[in-house]
Amino acid sequence: MTAPTPGSELDPPHRRVALDDWAGVYVVGDVHGCPGAFDRLLAELGVTDDDLVIVVGDLVRKGPDSEGVVDRVRAADNVLSVRGNNEEKLVRGEESLPDLADDDLDWLASLPVAISWEATGEVRAGLVVHGGVDPRITLAEHAVETLQTTRSLVPDGSYGDRPYWWERYEGPRRVFFGHTVLDRPVVREHAVGLDTGCVYGGELTAYDLRRDRFVSVDSDEPARARADAKVLSPPVDDPGAAGPENACGLSRAVTHDDGR
């Protein structure tokens, strides 16, 4: 399989960041218009102006206050996001949110669809996209929609249709992604999934690159069922991801030690 490698030839917008410019670096799952949980997660992480936060996209829609989330991210020089499929729907006019102004939509349209960094210290090279990557092609061959919506490698497949892309992706970069609702993070040697269903009453989850751990806070939203049971319980069967802390290979910082 061909490993996706970011390069200058990538057509969709791609932003590169230098981790050495930042003290802490955190990748956050799908916020989906839930500013309360987002604020509490950043507080739990102890984020300062010296730290970098990267969101995996889907800042908006489904939750109660998309405008509040957009305002927070736009106002923070140290918070970045890729453009998820829900931002894309607004940009293309397929969906609308009356509370968002035209300049908000212009800002959403300006977001990159990929953010990457090179290896530094003990942190390996990484890539943030919303949905995933197709391990059968190079990153330069990925369309915007592929980066935003890839889940199953089965033609027209989705939840329940294995293999998922992260089960076939072999690096070299570690890819951080959202889009697929999980009852616990996907933790593999080359992939980390972070959408733990905040907008459905689950948790909002971050991965701390420096400390190699997850930090989660409970959602403010009431628990509600997903249509067609579209919540994955990811298999934890990747020996390359195993570590000393727990079966997922990463420690959790908050008191959610119930094996979820």
CSV table of C-alpha atoms in Angstrom, one decimal:
chain,number,residue,atom,x,y,z
A,1,MET,CA,0.0,0.0,0.0
A,2,THR,CA,1.1,3.5,-0.7
A,3,ALA,CA,1.7,5.6,2.4
A,4,PRO,CA,0.1,9.1,2.2
A,5,THR,CA,2.9,11.7,2.4
A,6,PRO,CA,2.1,15.4,2.6
A,7,GLY,CA,3.8,17.4,-0.1
A,8,SER,CA,3.6,20.7,-1.8
A,9,GLU,CA,1.7,19.2,-4.7
A,10,LEU,CA,-1.3,18.6,-2.5
A,11,ASP,CA,-4.3,20.3,-4.1
A,12,PRO,CA,-6.6,20.6,-1.1
A,13,PRO,CA,-5.4,23.3,1.4
A,14,HIS,CA,-2.8,21.9,3.7
A,15,ARG,CA,-1.2,23.7,6.7
A,16,ARG,CA,2.0,22.7,8.3
A,17,VAL,CA,2.9,23.6,11.9
A,18,ALA,CA,6.2,23.5,13.8
A,19,LEU,CA,5.7,21.8,17.1
A,20,ASP,CA,8.9,23.3,18.6
A,21,ASP,CA,7.1,26.6,18.6
A,22,TRP,CA,4.6,25.4,21.2
A,23,ALA,CA,4.9,24.1,24.8
A,24,GLY,CA,1.9,21.8,24.7
A,25,VAL,CA,0.1,20.4,21.7
A,26,TYR,CA,-3.4,18.9,21.8
A,27,VAL,CA,-5.6,17.4,19.2
A,28,VAL,CA,-9.4,17.6,20.0
A,29,GLY,CA,-12.3,15.6,18.6
A,30,ASP,CA,-15.5,16.8,17.0
A,31,VAL,CA,-17.0,19.7,18.9
A,32,HIS,CA,-20.3,20.0,17.0
A,33,GLY,CA,-21.5,23.2,18.4
A,34,CYS,CA,-20.9,22.4,22.1
A,35,PRO,CA,-18.9,25.4,23.4
A,36,GLY,CA,-19.5,24.4,27.1
A,37,ALA,CA,-17.7,21.1,26.8
A,38,PHE,CA,-15.0,22.7,24.6
A,39,ASP,CA,-14.3,25.4,27.3
A,40,ARG,CA,-14.2,22.8,30.0
A,41,LEU,CA,-11.8,20.6,28.0
A,42,LEU,CA,-9.4,23.4,27.4
A,43,ALA,CA,-9.6,24.3,31.1
A,44,GLU,CA,-8.9,20.7,32.1
A,45,LEU,CA,-5.9,20.6,29.7
A,46,GLY,CA,-4.7,23.9,31.2
A,47,VAL,CA,-4.2,25.5,27.8
A,48,THR,CA,-2.3,28.8,27.7
A,49,ASP,CA,-1.2,31.0,24.9
A,50,ASP,CA,2.0,29.0,24.7
A,51,ASP,CA,0.1,25.8,23.7
A,52,LEU,CA,-1.4,24.7,20.4
A,53,VAL,CA,-4.8,23.1,20.0
A,54,ILE,CA,-5.8,21.5,16.7
A,55,VAL,CA,-9.5,20.4,16.2
A,56,VAL,CA,-10.3,17.5,13.8
A,57,GLY,CA,-13.1,19.5,12.2
A,58,ASP,CA,-16.9,19.5,12.6
A,59,LEU,CA,-16.9,22.5,14.9
A,60,VAL,CA,-20.4,23.2,13.8
A,61,ARG,CA,-23.9,21.7,13.4
A,62,LYS,CA,-26.0,19.3,15.5
A,63,GLY,CA,-25.1,21.0,18.8
A,64,PRO,CA,-26.8,24.0,20.4
A,65,ASP,CA,-24.3,26.8,19.7
A,66,SER,CA,-22.2,26.6,16.5
A,67,GLU,CA,-21.7,30.3,16.6
A,68,GLY,CA,-20.2,30.2,20.0
A,69,VAL,CA,-17.7,27.5,18.9
A,70,VAL,CA,-16.8,29.4,15.8
A,71,ASP,CA,-16.3,32.6,17.8
A,72,ARG,CA,-14.0,30.9,20.2
A,73,VAL,CA,-11.8,29.3,17.6
A,74,ARG,CA,-11.7,32.4,15.4
A,75,ALA,CA,-10.6,34.6,18.3
A,76,ALA,CA,-7.7,32.3,19.4
A,77,ASP,CA,-4.4,32.5,17.6
A,78,ASN,CA,-3.4,29.1,19.1
A,79,VAL,CA,-6.5,27.1,18.1
A,80,LEU,CA,-6.6,25.6,14.6
A,81,SER,CA,-9.1,23.3,12.9
A,82,VAL,CA,-9.3,21.4,9.7
A,83,ARG,CA,-12.5,21.7,7.6
A,84,GLY,CA,-14.9,18.8,8.3
A,85,ASN,CA,-17.7,17.6,6.2
A,86,ASN,CA,-20.2,19.7,8.3
A,87,GLU,CA,-18.3,22.8,7.5
A,88,GLU,CA,-18.2,21.7,3.9
A,89,LYS,CA,-22.0,21.4,3.8
A,90,LEU,CA,-22.3,25.0,5.0
A,91,VAL,CA,-19.7,26.3,2.5
A,92,ARG,CA,-21.4,24.6,-0.4
A,93,GLY,CA,-24.8,25.8,0.6
A,94,GLU,CA,-26.2,22.3,1.2
A,95,GLU,CA,-27.0,23.2,4.8
A,96,SER,CA,-27.4,26.6,6.6
A,97,LEU,CA,-27.0,28.0,10.1
A,98,PRO,CA,-28.8,31.4,10.4
A,99,ASP,CA,-26.6,32.4,13.4
A,100,LEU,CA,-23.4,32.3,11.3
A,101,ALA,CA,-22.6,35.5,9.4
A,102,ASP,CA,-21.1,35.6,5.9
A,103,ASP,CA,-17.7,36.3,7.2
A,104,ASP,CA,-18.0,33.2,9.4
A,105,LEU,CA,-18.8,31.1,6.3
A,106,ASP,CA,-15.8,32.7,4.5
A,107,TRP,CA,-13.6,31.7,7.5
A,108,LEU,CA,-14.9,28.1,7.4
A,109,ALA,CA,-14.1,28.0,3.7
A,110,SER,CA,-10.6,29.1,4.4
A,111,LEU,CA,-9.8,26.2,6.8
A,112,PRO,CA,-7.3,23.7,5.6
A,113,VAL,CA,-8.4,20.1,5.1
A,114,ALA,CA,-5.1,18.7,6.4
A,115,ILE,CA,-2.7,19.9,9.1
A,116,SER,CA,0.6,18.2,9.6
A,117,TRP,CA,3.9,18.4,11.5
A,118,GLU,CA,7.3,16.8,11.3
A,119,ALA,CA,8.8,14.6,14.0
A,120,THR,CA,10.4,16.4,16.9
A,121,GLY,CA,11.8,15.0,20.1
A,122,GLU,CA,9.7,12.0,21.1
A,123,VAL,CA,6.7,13.2,19.0
A,124,ARG,CA,6.4,11.4,15.7
A,125,ALA,CA,5.3,13.0,12.5
A,126,GLY,CA,1.6,13.5,12.4
A,127,LEU,CA,-1.3,14.5,10.2
A,128,VAL,CA,-4.8,15.7,11.2
A,129,VAL,CA,-7.8,15.2,8.8
A,130,HIS,CA,-11.5,15.0,9.5
A,131,GLY,CA,-12.5,11.6,8.1
A,132,GLY,CA,-9.4,9.7,7.2
A,133,VAL,CA,-7.0,8.7,4.4
A,134,ASP,CA,-7.2,6.0,1.8
A,135,PRO,CA,-4.0,3.9,2.2
A,136,ARG,CA,-4.2,2.8,-1.4
A,137,ILE,CA,-3.3,6.2,-2.8
A,138,THR,CA,-0.9,9.1,-2.0
A,139,LEU,CA,-2.1,12.1,-0.1
A,140,ALA,CA,-1.7,14.2,-3.2
A,141,GLU,CA,-4.3,12.0,-4.9
A,142,HIS,CA,-6.9,12.6,-2.2
A,143,ALA,CA,-9.9,14.8,-3.0
A,144,VAL,CA,-11.4,17.0,-0.3
A,145,GLU,CA,-14.3,14.7,0.2
A,146,THR,CA,-12.0,11.7,0.7
A,147,LEU,CA,-10.1,13.4,3.5
A,148,GLN,CA,-13.4,14.5,5.1
A,149,THR,CA,-15.5,11.4,4.9
A,150,THR,CA,-13.3,8.3,4.5
A,151,ARG,CA,-14.3,5.5,6.9
A,152,SER,CA,-14.8,2.1,5.4
A,153,LEU,CA,-12.7,0.8,2.5
A,154,VAL,CA,-15.7,-1.2,1.3
A,155,PRO,CA,-17.3,0.6,-1.8
A,156,ASP,CA,-20.2,2.8,-0.4
A,157,GLY,CA,-19.5,1.3,3.0
A,158,SER,CA,-19.9,3.0,6.4
A,159,TYR,CA,-20.4,1.9,10.0
A,160,GLY,CA,-20.1,-1.9,10.3
A,161,ASP,CA,-18.4,-2.4,7.0
A,162,ARG,CA,-14.9,-3.5,7.7
A,163,PRO,CA,-12.1,-3.0,6.9
A,164,TYR,CA,-12.0,0.6,8.1
A,165,TRP,CA,-9.2,2.7,6.6
A,166,TRP,CA,-7.2,2.7,9.9
A,167,GLU,CA,-7.1,-1.1,9.9
A,168,ARG,CA,-5.1,-1.0,6.6
A,169,TYR,CA,-3.1,2.2,7.0
A,170,GLU,CA,0.6,1.5,7.7
A,171,GLY,CA,2.0,5.0,8.2
A,172,PRO,CA,4.6,6.5,8.3
A,173,ARG,CA,2.7,9.5,9.8
A,174,ARG,CA,0.3,9.0,12.6
A,175,VAL,CA,-3.1,10.2,11.5
A,176,PHE,CA,-5.6,11.9,13.9
A,177,PHE,CA,-9.2,11.9,12.8
A,178,GLY,CA,-12.8,12.4,13.8
A,179,HIS,CA,-16.1,11.9,11.8
A,180,THR,CA,-16.7,8.3,13.1
A,181,VAL,CA,-18.5,8.3,16.4
A,182,LEU,CA,-16.8,6.0,18.9
A,183,ASP,CA,-17.6,4.9,22.4
A,184,ARG,CA,-13.8,5.1,23.1
A,185,PRO,CA,-10.9,6.4,21.0
A,186,VAL,CA,-9.4,4.4,18.2
A,187,VAL,CA,-5.8,3.9,19.3
A,188,ARG,CA,-3.4,2.3,16.8
A,189,GLU,CA,0.2,2.7,16.0
A,190,HIS,CA,-0.6,4.8,13.0
A,191,ALA,CA,-4.0,6.2,13.7
A,192,VAL,CA,-6.0,7.9,16.6
A,193,GLY,CA,-9.7,8.5,16.4
A,194,LEU,CA,-11.1,11.2,18.7
A,195,ASP,CA,-14.9,11.6,18.0
A,196,THR,CA,-16.3,10.2,21.3
A,197,GLY,CA,-19.8,11.5,20.6
A,198,CYS,CA,-19.9,14.8,22.6
A,199,VAL,CA,-23.0,16.0,20.8
A,200,TYR,CA,-24.8,12.7,21.5
A,201,GLY,CA,-24.2,12.9,25.3
A,202,GLY,CA,-20.8,11.2,25.2
A,203,GLU,CA,-17.5,12.9,25.9
A,204,LEU,CA,-15.2,15.5,24.2
A,205,THR,CA,-11.8,14.0,24.0
A,206,ALA,CA,-8.3,15.4,23.4
A,207,TYR,CA,-5.0,13.7,22.8
A,208,ASP,CA,-2.0,15.3,24.5
A,209,LEU,CA,1.0,14.8,22.2
A,210,ARG,CA,3.6,15.7,24.7
A,211,ARG,CA,2.4,13.4,27.5
A,212,ASP,CA,1.0,10.6,25.3
A,213,ARG,CA,-2.4,10.5,26.9
A,214,PHE,CA,-6.1,11.2,26.5
A,215,VAL,CA,-8.1,13.8,28.4
A,216,SER,CA,-11.9,13.7,28.2
A,217,VAL,CA,-14.7,15.7,29.7
A,218,ASP,CA,-18.4,14.8,29.8
A,219,SER,CA,-20.8,16.4,27.4
A,220,ASP,CA,-23.4,18.9,28.5
A,221,GLU,CA,-25.8,17.4,26.0
A,222,PRO,CA,-28.4,14.7,27.0
A,223,ALA,CA,-27.6,11.2,25.9
A,224,ARG,CA,-29.5,10.3,22.7
A,225,ALA,CA,-29.4,7.3,20.5
A,226,ARG,CA,-27.6,7.4,17.1
A,227,ALA,CA,-29.7,6.4,14.1
A,228,ASP,CA,-29.0,2.8,13.1
A,229,ALA,CA,-26.7,2.4,16.1
A,230,LYS,CA,-23.9,4.3,14.3
A,231,VAL,CA,-21.4,4.2,17.2
A,232,LEU,CA,-18.3,2.1,16.9
A,233,SER,CA,-16.7,0.1,19.7
A,234,PRO,CA,-13.3,0.0,18.1
A,235,PRO,CA,-11.3,-3.2,18.3
A,236,VAL,CA,-8.2,-2.8,20.4
A,237,ASP,CA,-6.2,-5.4,18.6
A,238,ASP,CA,-3.2,-3.5,17.3
A,239,PRO,CA,-0.1,-4.7,19.2
A,240,GLY,CA,1.9,-1.8,17.9
A,241,ALA,CA,-0.3,0.6,20.0
A,242,ALA,CA,0.0,-1.3,23.3
A,243,GLY,CA,1.6,0.6,26.1
A,244,PRO,CA,2.2,0.2,29.8
A,245,GLU,CA,-0.8,2.2,31.0
A,246,ASN,CA,-3.8,0.3,29.8
A,247,ALA,CA,-5.2,-1.8,26.9
A,248,CYS,CA,-5.5,1.2,24.7
A,249,GLY,CA,-1.8,2.0,25.1
A,250,LEU,CA,-2.5,5.6,26.5
A,251,SER,CA,-3.3,6.9,29.9
A,252,ARG,CA,-6.4,8.9,30.6
A,253,ALA,CA,-6.0,12.1,32.6
A,254,VAL,CA,-9.6,12.4,33.9
A,255,THR,CA,-11.4,10.0,36.2
A,256,HIS,CA,-12.9,7.9,33.4
A,257,ASP,CA,-11.1,4.7,34.4
A,258,ASP,CA,-14.1,2.4,33.7
A,259,GLY,CA,-12.5,0.7,30.6
A,260,ARG,CA,-14.6,2.6,28.1
